[in-house]
Short mmCIF file of C-alpha atoms and ligand atoms in Angstrom, two decimals:
data_model
loop_
_atom_site.label_atom_id
_atom_site.label_comp_id
_atom_site.label_asym_id
_atom_site.label_seq_id
_atom_site.Cartn_x
_atom_site.Cartn_y
_atom_site.Cartn_z
CA MET U 1 -24.09 -14.47 0.02
CA ASP U 2 -21.82 -16.82 -1.84
CA ASN U 3 -18.35 -16.45 -0.46
CA THR U 4 -16.48 -18.39 -3.11
CA PHE U 5 -15.17 -16.56 -6.11
CA THR U 6 -13.53 -18.26 -9.02
CA LEU U 7 -10.71 -15.95 -9.93
CA ASP U 8 -9.29 -15.81 -13.43
CA THR U 9 -5.55 -16.37 -13.10
CA ALA U 10 -4.99 -14.68 -16.45
CA LYS U 11 -6.59 -11.44 -15.23
CA MET U 12 -4.84 -10.88 -11.92
CA PRO U 13 -3.98 -7.29 -11.01
CA ARG U 14 -0.22 -6.86 -11.13
CA HIS U 15 -0.18 -4.28 -8.35
CA ILE U 16 -2.72 -4.17 -5.51
CA ALA U 17 -2.61 -1.22 -3.09
CA ILE U 18 -4.63 -1.15 0.12
CA ILE U 19 -5.69 1.71 2.38
CA MET U 20 -6.06 -0.24 5.60
CA ASP U 21 -8.65 1.83 7.43
CA GLY U 22 -11.01 1.35 10.36
CA ASN U 23 -8.81 0.05 13.17
CA GLY U 24 -9.92 2.80 15.55
CA ARG U 25 -13.62 2.26 14.93
CA TRP U 26 -13.21 -1.49 15.26
CA ALA U 27 -11.71 -1.02 18.73
CA LYS U 28 -14.26 1.58 19.75
CA GLN U 29 -17.13 -0.76 18.83
CA LYS U 30 -15.67 -3.26 21.26
CA GLY U 31 -15.03 -0.69 23.97
CA LEU U 32 -11.27 -1.07 23.55
CA LEU U 33 -8.47 1.44 23.14
CA ARG U 34 -7.59 2.39 19.55
CA ALA U 35 -4.21 0.68 19.89
CA PHE U 36 -6.00 -2.69 20.19
CA GLY U 37 -7.50 -2.03 16.80
CA HIS U 38 -4.06 -1.48 15.31
CA GLU U 39 -2.79 -4.59 17.06
CA SER U 40 -5.66 -6.63 15.62
CA GLY U 41 -5.02 -5.19 12.17
CA VAL U 42 -1.71 -7.06 12.06
CA LYS U 43 -3.57 -10.34 11.61
CA SER U 44 -5.33 -8.93 8.55
CA VAL U 45 -1.99 -7.79 7.19
CA ARG U 46 -0.52 -11.28 7.58
CA GLU U 47 -3.52 -12.97 5.99
CA THR U 48 -3.66 -10.48 3.10
CA VAL U 49 0.08 -10.74 2.43
CA GLU U 50 -0.01 -14.53 2.37
CA ALA U 51 -3.15 -14.58 0.22
CA CYS U 52 -1.57 -12.22 -2.33
CA ALA U 53 1.63 -14.26 -2.40
CA LYS U 54 -0.46 -17.39 -2.99
CA LEU U 55 -2.23 -15.69 -5.90
CA LYS U 56 1.18 -14.70 -7.31
CA ILE U 57 0.42 -10.99 -7.16
CA GLY U 58 3.59 -9.16 -8.21
CA PHE U 59 3.25 -6.06 -6.03
CA LEU U 60 1.28 -5.43 -2.86
CA THR U 61 1.45 -1.96 -1.32
CA LEU U 62 0.00 -1.33 2.13
CA TYR U 63 -0.74 2.16 3.41
CA ALA U 64 0.32 1.83 7.03
CA PHE U 65 1.03 5.41 8.12
CA SER U 66 0.47 8.68 6.31
CA THR U 67 2.32 11.99 6.60
CA GLU U 68 -0.92 13.32 8.13
CA ASN U 69 -1.01 10.53 10.74
CA TRP U 70 1.87 12.27 12.57
CA ASN U 71 -0.81 14.69 13.79
CA ARG U 72 -2.49 11.99 15.90
CA PRO U 73 -2.02 11.94 19.70
CA LYS U 74 1.54 10.96 20.62
CA LEU U 75 0.30 7.93 22.53
CA GLU U 76 -1.30 6.51 19.40
CA VAL U 77 1.68 7.33 17.17
CA ASP U 78 4.01 5.62 19.65
CA ALA U 79 1.74 2.57 19.78
CA LEU U 80 1.67 2.35 15.98
CA MET U 81 5.46 2.60 15.75
CA SER U 82 6.03 -0.13 18.30
CA ILE U 83 3.45 -2.41 16.63
CA LEU U 84 5.28 -1.82 13.37
CA MET U 85 8.63 -2.72 14.87
CA ASN U 86 7.40 -5.84 16.61
CA SER U 87 5.51 -7.12 13.59
CA LEU U 88 8.44 -6.59 11.24
CA LYS U 89 10.52 -8.83 13.42
CA LYS U 90 7.74 -11.37 13.93
CA GLU U 91 6.77 -11.55 10.25
CA LEU U 92 10.26 -12.08 8.86
CA PRO U 93 9.89 -15.91 8.76
CA THR U 94 6.56 -15.56 6.91
CA MET U 95 8.22 -13.29 4.37
CA GLN U 96 11.11 -15.70 3.86
CA LYS U 97 8.78 -18.68 3.58
CA ASN U 98 6.75 -16.90 0.90
CA ASN U 99 9.79 -15.53 -0.98
CA ILE U 100 8.60 -11.95 -0.33
CA LYS U 101 10.82 -8.95 -0.85
CA LEU U 102 10.11 -6.09 1.54
CA ASN U 103 10.24 -2.50 0.34
CA THR U 104 9.16 0.85 1.74
CA ILE U 105 7.92 4.15 0.35
CA GLY U 106 7.67 7.39 2.29
CA ASN U 107 9.94 9.61 4.29
CA ALA U 108 11.81 7.01 6.36
CA ASN U 109 13.83 9.77 8.04
CA MET U 110 10.71 10.70 9.99
CA LEU U 111 10.51 7.27 11.65
CA PRO U 112 11.95 6.75 15.14
CA ASP U 113 15.52 5.39 14.90
CA ARG U 114 14.65 1.95 16.21
CA ALA U 115 11.73 1.49 13.83
CA ARG U 116 13.81 2.65 10.87
CA LYS U 117 16.65 0.30 11.80
CA GLN U 118 14.28 -2.64 12.11
CA LEU U 119 12.66 -1.78 8.79
CA PHE U 120 15.93 -1.61 6.86
CA GLU U 121 17.18 -4.73 8.59
CA VAL U 122 14.22 -6.74 7.25
CA ILE U 123 14.52 -5.09 3.83
CA ALA U 124 18.18 -6.19 3.73
CA GLN U 125 17.34 -9.72 4.83
CA THR U 126 14.69 -10.17 2.14
CA LYS U 127 16.45 -8.38 -0.69
CA GLU U 128 17.41 -11.57 -2.56
CA ASN U 129 13.83 -12.87 -2.53
CA THR U 130 12.32 -13.09 -5.99
CA GLY U 131 8.59 -13.36 -5.27
CA MET U 132 6.08 -10.66 -4.45
CA VAL U 133 7.31 -7.17 -3.62
CA LEU U 134 5.60 -6.07 -0.42
CA THR U 135 5.78 -2.30 0.01
CA LEU U 136 4.92 -0.60 3.28
CA ALA U 137 3.89 3.01 2.83
CA LEU U 138 5.23 4.57 6.02
CA SER U 139 5.22 8.27 6.70
CA TYR U 140 4.00 8.35 3.13
CA GLY U 141 2.18 11.21 1.46
CA SER U 142 1.73 11.55 -2.26
CA ARG U 143 2.04 15.32 -2.23
CA GLU U 144 5.28 15.19 -0.25
CA GLU U 145 6.55 12.58 -2.73
CA LEU U 146 5.73 14.88 -5.66
CA VAL U 147 7.38 17.88 -3.99
CA ALA U 148 10.55 15.84 -3.45
CA ALA U 149 10.48 14.69 -7.09
CA VAL U 150 10.10 18.28 -8.36
CA LYS U 151 13.06 19.37 -6.24
CA GLN U 152 15.28 16.59 -7.58
CA ILE U 153 14.31 17.36 -11.17
CA CYS U 154 14.97 21.10 -10.67
CA GLU U 155 18.35 20.24 -9.24
CA GLN U 156 19.21 18.32 -12.41
CA VAL U 157 18.05 21.21 -14.56
CA ASN U 158 20.13 23.61 -12.44
CA THR U 159 23.26 21.54 -12.86
CA ASN U 160 22.62 21.11 -16.59
CA THR U 161 22.20 17.35 -16.40
CA LEU U 162 18.62 17.59 -17.67
CA ASN U 163 16.93 19.83 -20.23
CA ILE U 164 13.49 21.16 -19.42
CA ALA U 165 12.35 19.95 -22.83
CA ASP U 166 13.24 16.39 -21.83
CA ILE U 167 10.99 16.32 -18.77
CA ASN U 168 8.22 13.84 -19.45
CA GLU U 169 6.04 11.38 -17.52
CA GLU U 170 8.84 8.85 -17.40
CA VAL U 171 11.24 11.36 -15.84
CA ILE U 172 8.70 12.24 -13.16
CA ASN U 173 7.95 8.57 -12.55
CA ASN U 174 11.65 7.86 -12.11
CA HIS U 175 11.86 10.39 -9.28
CA LEU U 176 9.00 8.97 -7.24
CA TYR U 177 9.48 6.55 -4.34
CA THR U 178 7.74 4.01 -6.54
CA HIS U 179 10.19 4.32 -9.46
CA ASN U 180 10.79 0.57 -9.61
CA MET U 181 7.13 -0.40 -9.39
CA PRO U 182 4.31 -0.57 -11.93
CA ASP U 183 1.23 1.64 -11.50
CA ALA U 184 -1.46 0.43 -9.11
CA ASP U 185 -4.12 -1.65 -10.86
CA LEU U 186 -6.48 -2.06 -7.93
CA VAL U 187 -6.80 0.21 -4.89
CA ILE U 188 -8.83 -1.20 -2.02
CA ARG U 189 -10.05 0.89 0.92
CA THR U 190 -11.74 -0.65 3.92
CA SER U 191 -14.03 0.92 6.55
CA GLY U 192 -16.53 2.58 4.23
CA GLU U 193 -14.59 5.81 3.64
CA GLN U 194 -14.47 6.68 -0.03
CA ARG U 195 -11.42 8.87 -0.39
CA ILE U 196 -7.78 8.61 -1.42
CA SER U 197 -6.22 10.37 1.60
CA ASN U 198 -3.01 11.39 -0.17
CA PHE U 199 -2.16 7.86 -1.37
CA LEU U 200 -0.49 7.15 -4.74
CA LEU U 201 -2.06 10.14 -6.50
CA TRP U 202 0.17 9.73 -9.55
CA GLN U 203 0.46 5.94 -9.52
CA ALA U 204 -3.28 5.30 -9.19
CA ALA U 205 -4.23 7.56 -12.10
CA TYR U 206 -5.94 4.61 -13.81
CA ALA U 207 -6.42 2.23 -10.92
CA GLU U 208 -9.73 0.50 -10.35
CA LEU U 209 -11.10 1.57 -6.96
CA TYR U 210 -12.80 -0.84 -4.59
CA PHE U 211 -14.48 0.25 -1.38
CA THR U 212 -15.80 -2.05 1.32
CA ASP U 213 -17.50 -1.31 4.64
CA ILE U 214 -15.49 -4.02 6.38
CA LEU U 215 -13.18 -2.58 9.04
CA TRP U 216 -9.53 -3.49 8.50
CA PRO U 217 -9.18 -5.87 11.50
CA ASP U 218 -12.09 -7.91 10.05
CA PHE U 219 -10.65 -8.06 6.51
CA ARG U 220 -10.00 -11.67 5.49
CA GLU U 221 -8.77 -13.67 2.51
CA LYS U 222 -12.31 -14.04 1.12
CA ASP U 223 -12.70 -10.25 1.18
CA LEU U 224 -9.53 -9.88 -0.85
CA HIS U 225 -10.88 -12.45 -3.30
CA GLN U 226 -14.12 -10.51 -3.54
CA ALA U 227 -12.22 -7.32 -4.37
CA ILE U 228 -10.20 -9.07 -7.07
CA PHE U 229 -13.36 -10.67 -8.40
CA SER U 230 -14.92 -7.21 -8.74
CA TYR U 231 -11.75 -5.97 -10.48
CA GLN U 232 -11.86 -8.83 -12.97
CA LYS U 233 -15.43 -8.03 -13.99
CA ARG U 234 -14.56 -4.47 -14.97
CA GLU U 235 -13.51 -3.24 -18.38
CA ARG U 236 -10.39 -1.07 -18.22
CA ARG U 237 -10.74 1.21 -21.18
CA PHE U 238 -7.91 3.73 -20.63
CA GLY U 239 -9.81 6.37 -22.57
CA LYS U 240 -10.68 4.13 -25.51
CA THR U 241 -14.14 2.91 -26.47
CA SER U 242 -15.37 -0.51 -25.58
CA GLU U 243 -15.37 -1.50 -29.28
CA GLN U 244 -11.70 -0.63 -29.66
CA LEU U 245 -10.80 -3.15 -27.01
CA LYS U 246 -12.44 -6.05 -28.82
C1 IPE W 301 -6.20 2.89 9.98
O1 IPE W 301 -7.16 2.89 10.96
C2 IPE W 301 -4.80 2.80 10.51
C3 IPE W 301 -4.04 4.05 10.38
C4 IPE W 301 -4.46 5.14 9.80
C5 IPE W 301 -2.71 4.06 10.93
P1 IPE W 301 -7.61 4.20 11.72
O2 IPE W 301 -6.76 4.37 12.92
O3 IPE W 301 -7.62 5.34 10.79
O4 IPE W 301 -9.09 3.82 12.13
P2 IPE W 301 -10.36 4.75 12.13
O5 IPE W 301 -10.49 5.34 10.77
O6 IPE W 301 -10.16 5.79 13.18
O7 IPE W 301 -11.49 3.82 12.44
C1 IPE W 302 -5.34 6.80 5.72
O1 IPE W 302 -6.19 6.56 6.80
C2 IPE W 302 -3.95 6.41 6.08
C3 IPE W 302 -3.74 5.00 6.37
C4 IPE W 302 -4.59 4.05 6.21
C5 IPE W 302 -2.44 4.69 6.84
P1 IPE W 302 -6.71 7.75 7.72
O2 IPE W 302 -7.72 7.17 8.62
O3 IPE W 302 -5.58 8.45 8.33
O4 IPE W 302 -7.39 8.71 6.63
P2 IPE W 302 -8.33 9.98 6.78
O5 IPE W 302 -7.51 11.07 7.37
O6 IPE W 302 -9.47 9.59 7.63
O7 IPE W 302 -8.75 10.29 5.39
MG1 MG W 303 -9.05 6.11 9.55
#
């Protein structure tokens, strides 16, 4: 297969979101512990982040740990948290070099203290960067995010700072973790699974979905290009007819 794709710079997705899946199976295939799969996935993260920055993608969101992932064996959760901490520290120079601004969505209070400190340290150090916004979804679940938003909105109604009649899509959007981000244009999931797994349920309402059998540790720049190429060939109709778009 031809591995070169000529991408149309005028039709780049503004916001790419990736469900990085398949680390465990990748390790198992090689007779290694699952943690090695997660460790190897870091290389794919680095390559994807740099490739997106190079393509001048505005927003890249990576699903790194879901609210449901807390139910995994403690050994694996601990391994994931320490890989997260170490990579944040290690990748800081790459982020600075590429003018990347780090951001996070999810319930950061759930993270171990050291991981949370490291995360907010890197966020602080990159906050003046003006290039791509890289968002790590950590302890993130879309349903939890929506529950939190509903609570905040009810609180405003209770204290008479908001009328029920004024609740609209914008109000809800403003109470999500993603309030300062545009909707996802392209959602990529690796490893062959074709499900959303509680990721950006609201924000991906009109996203183009792209599934690939490649396991996350094997995902490379050319695979990203292939996903974007597929995205660019699609017609996003947003409910209209094809003729209306002409
Ligand atoms: C994705 O890989 C990483 C996380 C969910 C943290 P998995 O660990 O889910 O890998 P598989 O799906 O078991 O292969
Ligand atoms: C989704 O992957 C979460 C992340 C990639 C962080 P999972 O592997 O946890 O998803 P399910 O549970 O198999 O759908
Ligand atoms: Mg998985």
